PDB file of C-alpha atoms in Angstrom:
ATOM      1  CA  UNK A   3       0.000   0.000   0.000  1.00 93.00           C
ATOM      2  CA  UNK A   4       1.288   3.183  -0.662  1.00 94.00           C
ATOM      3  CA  UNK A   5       1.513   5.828   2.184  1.00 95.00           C
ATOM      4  CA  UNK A   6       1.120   9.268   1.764  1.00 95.00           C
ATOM      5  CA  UNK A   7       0.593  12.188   4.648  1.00 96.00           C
ATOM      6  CA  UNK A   8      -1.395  14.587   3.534  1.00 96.00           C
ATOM      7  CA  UNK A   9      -2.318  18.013   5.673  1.00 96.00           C
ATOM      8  CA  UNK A  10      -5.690  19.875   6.190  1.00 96.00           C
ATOM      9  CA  UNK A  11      -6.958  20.606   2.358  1.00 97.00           C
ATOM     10  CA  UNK A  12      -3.980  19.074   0.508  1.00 97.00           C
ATOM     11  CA  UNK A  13      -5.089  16.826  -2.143  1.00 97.00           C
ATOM     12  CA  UNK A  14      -3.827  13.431  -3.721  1.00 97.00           C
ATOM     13  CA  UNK A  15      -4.442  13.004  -7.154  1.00 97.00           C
ATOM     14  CA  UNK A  16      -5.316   9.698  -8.977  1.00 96.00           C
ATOM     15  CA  UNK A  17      -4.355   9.227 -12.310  1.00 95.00           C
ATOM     16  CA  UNK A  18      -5.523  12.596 -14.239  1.00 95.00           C
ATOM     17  CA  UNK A  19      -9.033  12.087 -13.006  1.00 95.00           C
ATOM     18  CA  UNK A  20      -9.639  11.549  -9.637  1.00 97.00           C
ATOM     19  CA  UNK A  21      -8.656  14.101  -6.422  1.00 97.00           C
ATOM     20  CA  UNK A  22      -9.349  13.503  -3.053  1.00 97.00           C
ATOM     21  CA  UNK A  23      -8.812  16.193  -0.440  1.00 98.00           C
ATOM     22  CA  UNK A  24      -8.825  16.703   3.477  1.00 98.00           C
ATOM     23  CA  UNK A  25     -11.711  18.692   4.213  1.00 98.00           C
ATOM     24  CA  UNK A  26     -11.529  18.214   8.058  1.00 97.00           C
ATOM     25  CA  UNK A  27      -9.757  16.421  10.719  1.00 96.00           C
ATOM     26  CA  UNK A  28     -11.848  16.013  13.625  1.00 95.00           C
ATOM     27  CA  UNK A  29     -10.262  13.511  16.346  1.00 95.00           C
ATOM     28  CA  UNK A  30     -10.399  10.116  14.732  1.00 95.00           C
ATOM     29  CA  UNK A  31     -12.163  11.430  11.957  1.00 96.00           C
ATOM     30  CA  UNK A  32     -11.620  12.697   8.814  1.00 96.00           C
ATOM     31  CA  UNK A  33     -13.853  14.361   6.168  1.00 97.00           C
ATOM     32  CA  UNK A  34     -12.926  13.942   2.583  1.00 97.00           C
ATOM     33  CA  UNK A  35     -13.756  15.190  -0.740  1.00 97.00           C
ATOM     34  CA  UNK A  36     -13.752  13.451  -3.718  1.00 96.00           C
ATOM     35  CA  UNK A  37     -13.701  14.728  -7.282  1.00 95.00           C
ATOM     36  CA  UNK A  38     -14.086  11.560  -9.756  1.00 93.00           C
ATOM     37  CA  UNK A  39     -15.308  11.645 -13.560  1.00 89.00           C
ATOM     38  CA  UNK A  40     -19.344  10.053 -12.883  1.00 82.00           C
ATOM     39  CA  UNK A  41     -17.966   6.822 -14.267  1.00 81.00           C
ATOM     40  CA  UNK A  42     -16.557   6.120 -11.017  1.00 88.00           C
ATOM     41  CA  UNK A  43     -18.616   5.053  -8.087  1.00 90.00           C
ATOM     42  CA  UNK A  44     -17.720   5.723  -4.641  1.00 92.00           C
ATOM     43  CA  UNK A  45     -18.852   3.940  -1.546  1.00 93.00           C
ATOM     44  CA  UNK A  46     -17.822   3.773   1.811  1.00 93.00           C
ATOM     45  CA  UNK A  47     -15.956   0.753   2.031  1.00 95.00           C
ATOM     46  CA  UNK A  48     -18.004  -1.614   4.270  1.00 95.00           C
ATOM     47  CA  UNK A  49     -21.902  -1.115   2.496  1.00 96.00           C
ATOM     48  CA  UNK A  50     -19.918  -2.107  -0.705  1.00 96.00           C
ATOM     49  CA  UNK A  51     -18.500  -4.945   0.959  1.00 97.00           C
ATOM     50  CA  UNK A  52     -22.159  -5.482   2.842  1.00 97.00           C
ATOM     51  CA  UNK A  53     -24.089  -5.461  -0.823  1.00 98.00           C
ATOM     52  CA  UNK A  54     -21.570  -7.702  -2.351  1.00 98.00           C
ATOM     53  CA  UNK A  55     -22.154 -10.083   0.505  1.00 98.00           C
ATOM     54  CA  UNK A  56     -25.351  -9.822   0.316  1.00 98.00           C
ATOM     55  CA  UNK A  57     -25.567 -10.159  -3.514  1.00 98.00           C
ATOM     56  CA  UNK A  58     -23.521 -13.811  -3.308  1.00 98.00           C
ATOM     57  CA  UNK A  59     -25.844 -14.902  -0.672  1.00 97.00           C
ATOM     58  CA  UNK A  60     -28.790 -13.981  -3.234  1.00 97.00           C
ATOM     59  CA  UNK A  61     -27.030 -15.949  -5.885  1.00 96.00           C
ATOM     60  CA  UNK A  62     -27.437 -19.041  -3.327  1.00 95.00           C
ATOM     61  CA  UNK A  63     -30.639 -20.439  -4.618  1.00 92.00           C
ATOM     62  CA  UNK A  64     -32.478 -23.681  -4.222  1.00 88.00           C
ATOM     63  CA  UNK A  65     -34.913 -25.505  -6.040  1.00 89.00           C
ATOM     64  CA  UNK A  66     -36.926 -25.577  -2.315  1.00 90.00           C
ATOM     65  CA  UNK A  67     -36.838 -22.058  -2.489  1.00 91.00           C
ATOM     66  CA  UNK A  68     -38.398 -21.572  -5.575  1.00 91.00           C
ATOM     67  CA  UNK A  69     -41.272 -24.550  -4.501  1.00 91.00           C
ATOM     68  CA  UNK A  70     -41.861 -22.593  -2.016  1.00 91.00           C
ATOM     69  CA  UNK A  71     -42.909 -19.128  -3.439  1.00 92.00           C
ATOM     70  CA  UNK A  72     -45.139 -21.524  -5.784  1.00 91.00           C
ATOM     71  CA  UNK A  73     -46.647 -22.927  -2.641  1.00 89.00           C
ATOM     72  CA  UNK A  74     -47.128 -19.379  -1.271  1.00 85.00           C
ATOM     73  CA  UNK A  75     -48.667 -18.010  -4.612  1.00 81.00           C
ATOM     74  CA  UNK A  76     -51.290 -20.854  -4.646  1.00 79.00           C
ATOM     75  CA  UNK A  77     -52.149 -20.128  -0.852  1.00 71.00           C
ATOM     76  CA  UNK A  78     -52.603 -16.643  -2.377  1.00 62.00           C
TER      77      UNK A  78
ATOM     78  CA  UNK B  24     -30.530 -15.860 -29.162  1.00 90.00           C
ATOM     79  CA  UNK B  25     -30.346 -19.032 -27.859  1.00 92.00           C
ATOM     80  CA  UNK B  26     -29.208 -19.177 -23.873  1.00 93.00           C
ATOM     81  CA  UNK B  27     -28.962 -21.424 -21.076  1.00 92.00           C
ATOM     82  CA  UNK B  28     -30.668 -20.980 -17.533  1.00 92.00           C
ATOM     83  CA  UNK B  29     -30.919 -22.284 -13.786  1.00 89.00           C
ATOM     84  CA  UNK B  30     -34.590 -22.754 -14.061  1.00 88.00           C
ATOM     85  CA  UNK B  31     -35.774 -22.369 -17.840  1.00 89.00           C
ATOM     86  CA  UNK B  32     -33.807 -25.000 -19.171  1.00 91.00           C
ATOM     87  CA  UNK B  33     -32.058 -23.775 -22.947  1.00 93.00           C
ATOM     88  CA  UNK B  34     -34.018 -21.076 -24.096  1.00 94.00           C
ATOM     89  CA  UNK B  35     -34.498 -18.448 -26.978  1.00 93.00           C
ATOM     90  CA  UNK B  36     -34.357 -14.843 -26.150  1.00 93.00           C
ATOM     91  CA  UNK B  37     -34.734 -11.988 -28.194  1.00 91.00           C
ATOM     92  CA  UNK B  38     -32.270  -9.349 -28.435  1.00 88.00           C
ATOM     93  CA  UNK B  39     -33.895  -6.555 -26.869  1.00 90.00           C
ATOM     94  CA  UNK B  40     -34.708  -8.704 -23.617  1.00 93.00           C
ATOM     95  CA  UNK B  41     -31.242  -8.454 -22.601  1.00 96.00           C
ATOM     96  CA  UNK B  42     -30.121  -6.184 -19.999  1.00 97.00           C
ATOM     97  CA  UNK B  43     -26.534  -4.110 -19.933  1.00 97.00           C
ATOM     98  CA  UNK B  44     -25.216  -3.656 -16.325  1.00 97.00           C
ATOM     99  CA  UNK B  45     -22.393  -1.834 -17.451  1.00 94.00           C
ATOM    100  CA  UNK B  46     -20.825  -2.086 -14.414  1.00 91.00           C
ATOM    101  CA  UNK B  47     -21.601  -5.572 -13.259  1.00 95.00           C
ATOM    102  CA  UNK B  48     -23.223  -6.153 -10.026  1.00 96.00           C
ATOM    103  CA  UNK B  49     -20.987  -5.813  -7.206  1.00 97.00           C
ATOM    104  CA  UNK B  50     -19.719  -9.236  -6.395  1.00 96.00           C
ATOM    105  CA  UNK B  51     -20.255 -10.168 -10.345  1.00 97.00           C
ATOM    106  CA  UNK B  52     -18.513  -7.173 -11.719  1.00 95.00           C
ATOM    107  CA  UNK B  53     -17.643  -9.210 -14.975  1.00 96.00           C
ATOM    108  CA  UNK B  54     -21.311 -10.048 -15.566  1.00 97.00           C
ATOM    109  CA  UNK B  55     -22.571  -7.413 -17.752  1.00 97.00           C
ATOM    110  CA  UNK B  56     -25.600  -9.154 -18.745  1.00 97.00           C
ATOM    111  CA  UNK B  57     -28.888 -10.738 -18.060  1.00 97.00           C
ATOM    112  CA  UNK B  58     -32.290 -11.369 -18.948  1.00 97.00           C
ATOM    113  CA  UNK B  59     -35.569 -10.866 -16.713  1.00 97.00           C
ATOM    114  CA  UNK B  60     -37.528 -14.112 -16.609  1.00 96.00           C
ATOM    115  CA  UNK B  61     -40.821 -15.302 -15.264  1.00 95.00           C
ATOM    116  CA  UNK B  62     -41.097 -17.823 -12.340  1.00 93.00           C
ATOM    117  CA  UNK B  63     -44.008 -19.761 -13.611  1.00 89.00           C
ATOM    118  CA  UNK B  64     -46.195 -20.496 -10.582  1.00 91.00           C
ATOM    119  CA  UNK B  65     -45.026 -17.569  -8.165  1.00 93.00           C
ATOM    120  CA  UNK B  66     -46.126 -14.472 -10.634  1.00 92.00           C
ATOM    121  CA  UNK B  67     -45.299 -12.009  -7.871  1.00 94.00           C
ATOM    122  CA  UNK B  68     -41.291 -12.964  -8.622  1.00 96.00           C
ATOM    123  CA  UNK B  69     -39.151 -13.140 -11.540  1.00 97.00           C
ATOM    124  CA  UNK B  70     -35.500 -14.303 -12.179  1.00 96.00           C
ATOM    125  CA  UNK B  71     -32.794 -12.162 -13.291  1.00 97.00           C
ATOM    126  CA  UNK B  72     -30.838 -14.621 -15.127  1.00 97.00           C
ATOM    127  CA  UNK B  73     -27.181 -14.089 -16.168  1.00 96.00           C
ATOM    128  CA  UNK B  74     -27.020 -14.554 -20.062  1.00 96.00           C
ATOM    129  CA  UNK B  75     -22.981 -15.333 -19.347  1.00 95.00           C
ATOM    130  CA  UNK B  76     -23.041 -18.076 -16.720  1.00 95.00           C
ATOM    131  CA  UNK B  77     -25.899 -20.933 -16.865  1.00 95.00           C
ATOM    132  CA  UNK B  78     -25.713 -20.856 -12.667  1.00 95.00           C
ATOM    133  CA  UNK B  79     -25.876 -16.881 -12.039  1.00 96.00           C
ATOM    134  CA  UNK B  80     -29.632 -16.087 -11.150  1.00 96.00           C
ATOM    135  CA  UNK B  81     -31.145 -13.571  -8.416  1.00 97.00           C
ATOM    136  CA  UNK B  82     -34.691 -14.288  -7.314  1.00 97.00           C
ATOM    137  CA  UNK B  83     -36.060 -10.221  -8.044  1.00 98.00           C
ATOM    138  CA  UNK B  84     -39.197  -8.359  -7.075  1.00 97.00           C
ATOM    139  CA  UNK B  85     -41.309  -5.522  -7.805  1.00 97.00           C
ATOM    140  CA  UNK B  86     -40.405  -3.728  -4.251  1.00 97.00           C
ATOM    141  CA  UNK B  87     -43.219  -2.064  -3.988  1.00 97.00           C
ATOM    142  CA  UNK B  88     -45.715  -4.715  -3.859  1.00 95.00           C
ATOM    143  CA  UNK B  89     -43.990  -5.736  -0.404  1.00 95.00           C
ATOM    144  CA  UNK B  90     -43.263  -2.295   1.101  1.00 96.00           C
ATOM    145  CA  UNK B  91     -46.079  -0.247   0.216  1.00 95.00           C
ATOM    146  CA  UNK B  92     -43.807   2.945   1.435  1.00 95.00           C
ATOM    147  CA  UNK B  93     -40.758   2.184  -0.155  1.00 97.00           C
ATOM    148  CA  UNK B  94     -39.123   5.454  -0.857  1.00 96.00           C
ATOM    149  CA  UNK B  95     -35.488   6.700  -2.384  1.00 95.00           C
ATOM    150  CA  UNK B  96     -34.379   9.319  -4.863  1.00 94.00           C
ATOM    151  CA  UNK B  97     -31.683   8.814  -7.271  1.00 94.00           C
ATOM    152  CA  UNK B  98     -28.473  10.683  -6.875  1.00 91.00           C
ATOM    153  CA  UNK B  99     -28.167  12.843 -10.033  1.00 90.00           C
ATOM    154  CA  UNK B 100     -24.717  10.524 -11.055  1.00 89.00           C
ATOM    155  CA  UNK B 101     -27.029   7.264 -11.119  1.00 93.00           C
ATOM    156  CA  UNK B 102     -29.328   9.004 -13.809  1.00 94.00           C
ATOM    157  CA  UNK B 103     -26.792  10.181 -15.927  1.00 92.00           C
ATOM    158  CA  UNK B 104     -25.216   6.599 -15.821  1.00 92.00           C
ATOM    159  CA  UNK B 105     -28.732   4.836 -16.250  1.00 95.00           C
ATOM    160  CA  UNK B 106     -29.259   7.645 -19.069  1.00 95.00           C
ATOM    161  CA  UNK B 107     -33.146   7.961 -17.895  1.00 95.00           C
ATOM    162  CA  UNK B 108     -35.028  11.050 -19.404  1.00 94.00           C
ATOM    163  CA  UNK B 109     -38.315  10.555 -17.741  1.00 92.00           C
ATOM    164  CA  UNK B 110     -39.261   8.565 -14.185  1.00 90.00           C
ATOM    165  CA  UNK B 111     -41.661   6.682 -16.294  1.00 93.00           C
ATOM    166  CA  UNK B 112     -38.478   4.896 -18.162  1.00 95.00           C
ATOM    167  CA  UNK B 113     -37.251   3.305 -14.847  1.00 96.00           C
ATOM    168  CA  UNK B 114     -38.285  -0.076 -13.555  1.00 97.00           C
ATOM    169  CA  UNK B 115     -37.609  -1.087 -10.193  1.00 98.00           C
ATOM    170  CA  UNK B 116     -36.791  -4.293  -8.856  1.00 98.00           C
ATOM    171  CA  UNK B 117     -35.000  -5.804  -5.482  1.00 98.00           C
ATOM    172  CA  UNK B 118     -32.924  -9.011  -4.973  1.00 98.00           C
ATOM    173  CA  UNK B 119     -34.538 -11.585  -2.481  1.00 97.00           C
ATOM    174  CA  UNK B 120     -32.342 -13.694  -0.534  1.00 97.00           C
ATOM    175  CA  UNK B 121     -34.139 -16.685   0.227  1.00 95.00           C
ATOM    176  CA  UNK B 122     -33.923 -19.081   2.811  1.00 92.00           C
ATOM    177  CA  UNK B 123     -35.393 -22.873   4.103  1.00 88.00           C
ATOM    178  CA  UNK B 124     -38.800 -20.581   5.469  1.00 90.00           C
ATOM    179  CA  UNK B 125     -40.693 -17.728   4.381  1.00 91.00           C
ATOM    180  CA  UNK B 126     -40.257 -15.889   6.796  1.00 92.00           C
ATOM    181  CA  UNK B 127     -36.808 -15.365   6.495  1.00 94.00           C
ATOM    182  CA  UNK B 128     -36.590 -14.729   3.210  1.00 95.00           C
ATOM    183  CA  UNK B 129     -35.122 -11.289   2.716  1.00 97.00           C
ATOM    184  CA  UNK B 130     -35.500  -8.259   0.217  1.00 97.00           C
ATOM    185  CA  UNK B 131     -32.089  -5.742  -0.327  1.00 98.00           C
ATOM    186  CA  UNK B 132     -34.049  -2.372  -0.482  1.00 98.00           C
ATOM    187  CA  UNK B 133     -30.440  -0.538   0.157  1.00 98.00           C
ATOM    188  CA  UNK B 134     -29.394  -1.765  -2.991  1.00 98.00           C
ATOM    189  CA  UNK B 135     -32.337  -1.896  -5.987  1.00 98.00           C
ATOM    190  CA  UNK B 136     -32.121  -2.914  -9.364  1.00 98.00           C
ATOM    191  CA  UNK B 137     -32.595   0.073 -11.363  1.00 98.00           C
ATOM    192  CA  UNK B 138     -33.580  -0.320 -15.136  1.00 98.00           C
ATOM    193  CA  UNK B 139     -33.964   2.168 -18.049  1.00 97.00           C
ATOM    194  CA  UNK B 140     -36.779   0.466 -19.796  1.00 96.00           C
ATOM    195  CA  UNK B 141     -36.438   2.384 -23.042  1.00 96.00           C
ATOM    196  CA  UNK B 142     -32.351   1.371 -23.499  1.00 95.00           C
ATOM    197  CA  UNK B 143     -32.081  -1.782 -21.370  1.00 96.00           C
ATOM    198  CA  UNK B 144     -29.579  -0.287 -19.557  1.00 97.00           C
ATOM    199  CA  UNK B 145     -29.550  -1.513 -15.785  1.00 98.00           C
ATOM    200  CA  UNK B 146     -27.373  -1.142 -12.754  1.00 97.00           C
ATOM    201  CA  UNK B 147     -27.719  -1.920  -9.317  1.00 98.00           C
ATOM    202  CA  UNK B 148     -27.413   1.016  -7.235  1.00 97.00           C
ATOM    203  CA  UNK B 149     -26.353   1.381  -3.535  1.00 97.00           C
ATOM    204  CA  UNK B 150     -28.564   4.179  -2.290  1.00 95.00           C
ATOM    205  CA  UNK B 151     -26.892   6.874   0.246  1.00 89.00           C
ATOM    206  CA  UNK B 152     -28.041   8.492   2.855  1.00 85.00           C
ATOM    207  CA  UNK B 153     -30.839   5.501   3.332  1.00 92.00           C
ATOM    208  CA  UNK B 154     -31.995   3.880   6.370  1.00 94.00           C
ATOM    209  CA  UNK B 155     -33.167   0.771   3.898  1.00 97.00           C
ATOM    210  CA  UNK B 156     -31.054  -1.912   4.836  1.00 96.00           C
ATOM    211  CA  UNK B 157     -29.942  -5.412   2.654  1.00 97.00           C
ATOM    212  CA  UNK B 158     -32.529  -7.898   4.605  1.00 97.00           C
ATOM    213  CA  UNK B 159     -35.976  -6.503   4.700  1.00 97.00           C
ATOM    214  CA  UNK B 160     -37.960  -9.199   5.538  1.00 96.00           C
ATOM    215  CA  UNK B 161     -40.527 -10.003   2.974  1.00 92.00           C
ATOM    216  CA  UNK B 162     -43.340 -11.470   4.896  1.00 88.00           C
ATOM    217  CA  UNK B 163     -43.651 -10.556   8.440  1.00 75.00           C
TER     218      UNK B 163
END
């Protein structure tokens, strides 16, 4: 991983694109700003990983599954 | 075109069935598309079937049948991406996890399944600022 220190409102480019800058430092927190062409999607790192989770447990499928939303429609 | 599914054996699909996620779906990021398929028997749920990989299906659902308030705006950089003109052009759907019981099957309503209807294009977008979570229960 690269390491860089950065102060209050320096920036740290990526590639020609992308900029991210310290807005605030607050304790253990830190507020950034990120420029990115729209292409790019930004998340906070853990709902990303919490969707993608989520999405391979969705993939998980089983024919008792599906029987039973047919059961449930028929009760319907 | 002729494809191969999880639950509708080798079918024929027509062109403009298929679905572009140009960005994947996170987790599948290489699978770019997919086709929207009925589940015979349980008309309240359809599959979204890769078109790449035989095994790849979600169970989906029109959200809003379950969740009579469900609620979320688009950030502008999801429309321009989607390329929707007009609300009436989007579809919405959500991905069920399912389980051995009802009741604990679960709807993602933090992350829908947004489609432009007029271009096919889709993505699944992780809404901000939500308090929808990934496991809304679908039957309480």
């Amino acid at each position: 991983m690269l390491v860089l220190t950065r102060k209050l409102n320096e920036t740290i480019k990526i590639g020609d694109e992308i900029e991210v800058t310290v807005l605030a430092v607050n304790g253990d927190q830190v507020k950034l700003g990120i420029q990115a062409p729209k292409s790019v999607d930004i998340h906070r790192q853990e709902i990303y990983e919490e969707i993608r989770n989520e999405n391979k447990s969705a993939s998980q499928i089983t024919l008792h599954a599906i029987n039973m939303l047919k059961q449930l429609s028929k009760k319907k | 075109m002729k494809i191969s599914t999880s639950y509708h054996g080798d079918i024929e699909i027509d062109n403009q069935q298929t679905l572009t996620f140009n960005q994947g779906i996170p987790g599948f990021l290489e699978e770019t598309k997919f086709v929207i398929l009925p589940l015979p028997g349980a008309e309240a749920f359809q599959v979204l079937q890769s078109i790449q990989t035989k095994e790849l299906a979600f169970i989906i659902t029109d959200p809003f049948q379950f969740f009579l308030d469900y609620d979320f705006q688009l950030e502008p950089q999801e429309i321009e991406k989607l390329q929707l003109q007009q609300a009436e052009d989007a579809a919405v759907y959500v991905l069920l996890t399912m389980s051995d019981s009802v009741e604990k099957i679960t709807a993602n309503l933090q992350a829908p399944v947004i489609i432009n209807t007029k271009q096919q294009l889709a993505k699944q977008v992780i809404l901000m600022n939500t308090a929808y979570e990934t496991k809304h229960r679908l039957f309480e």
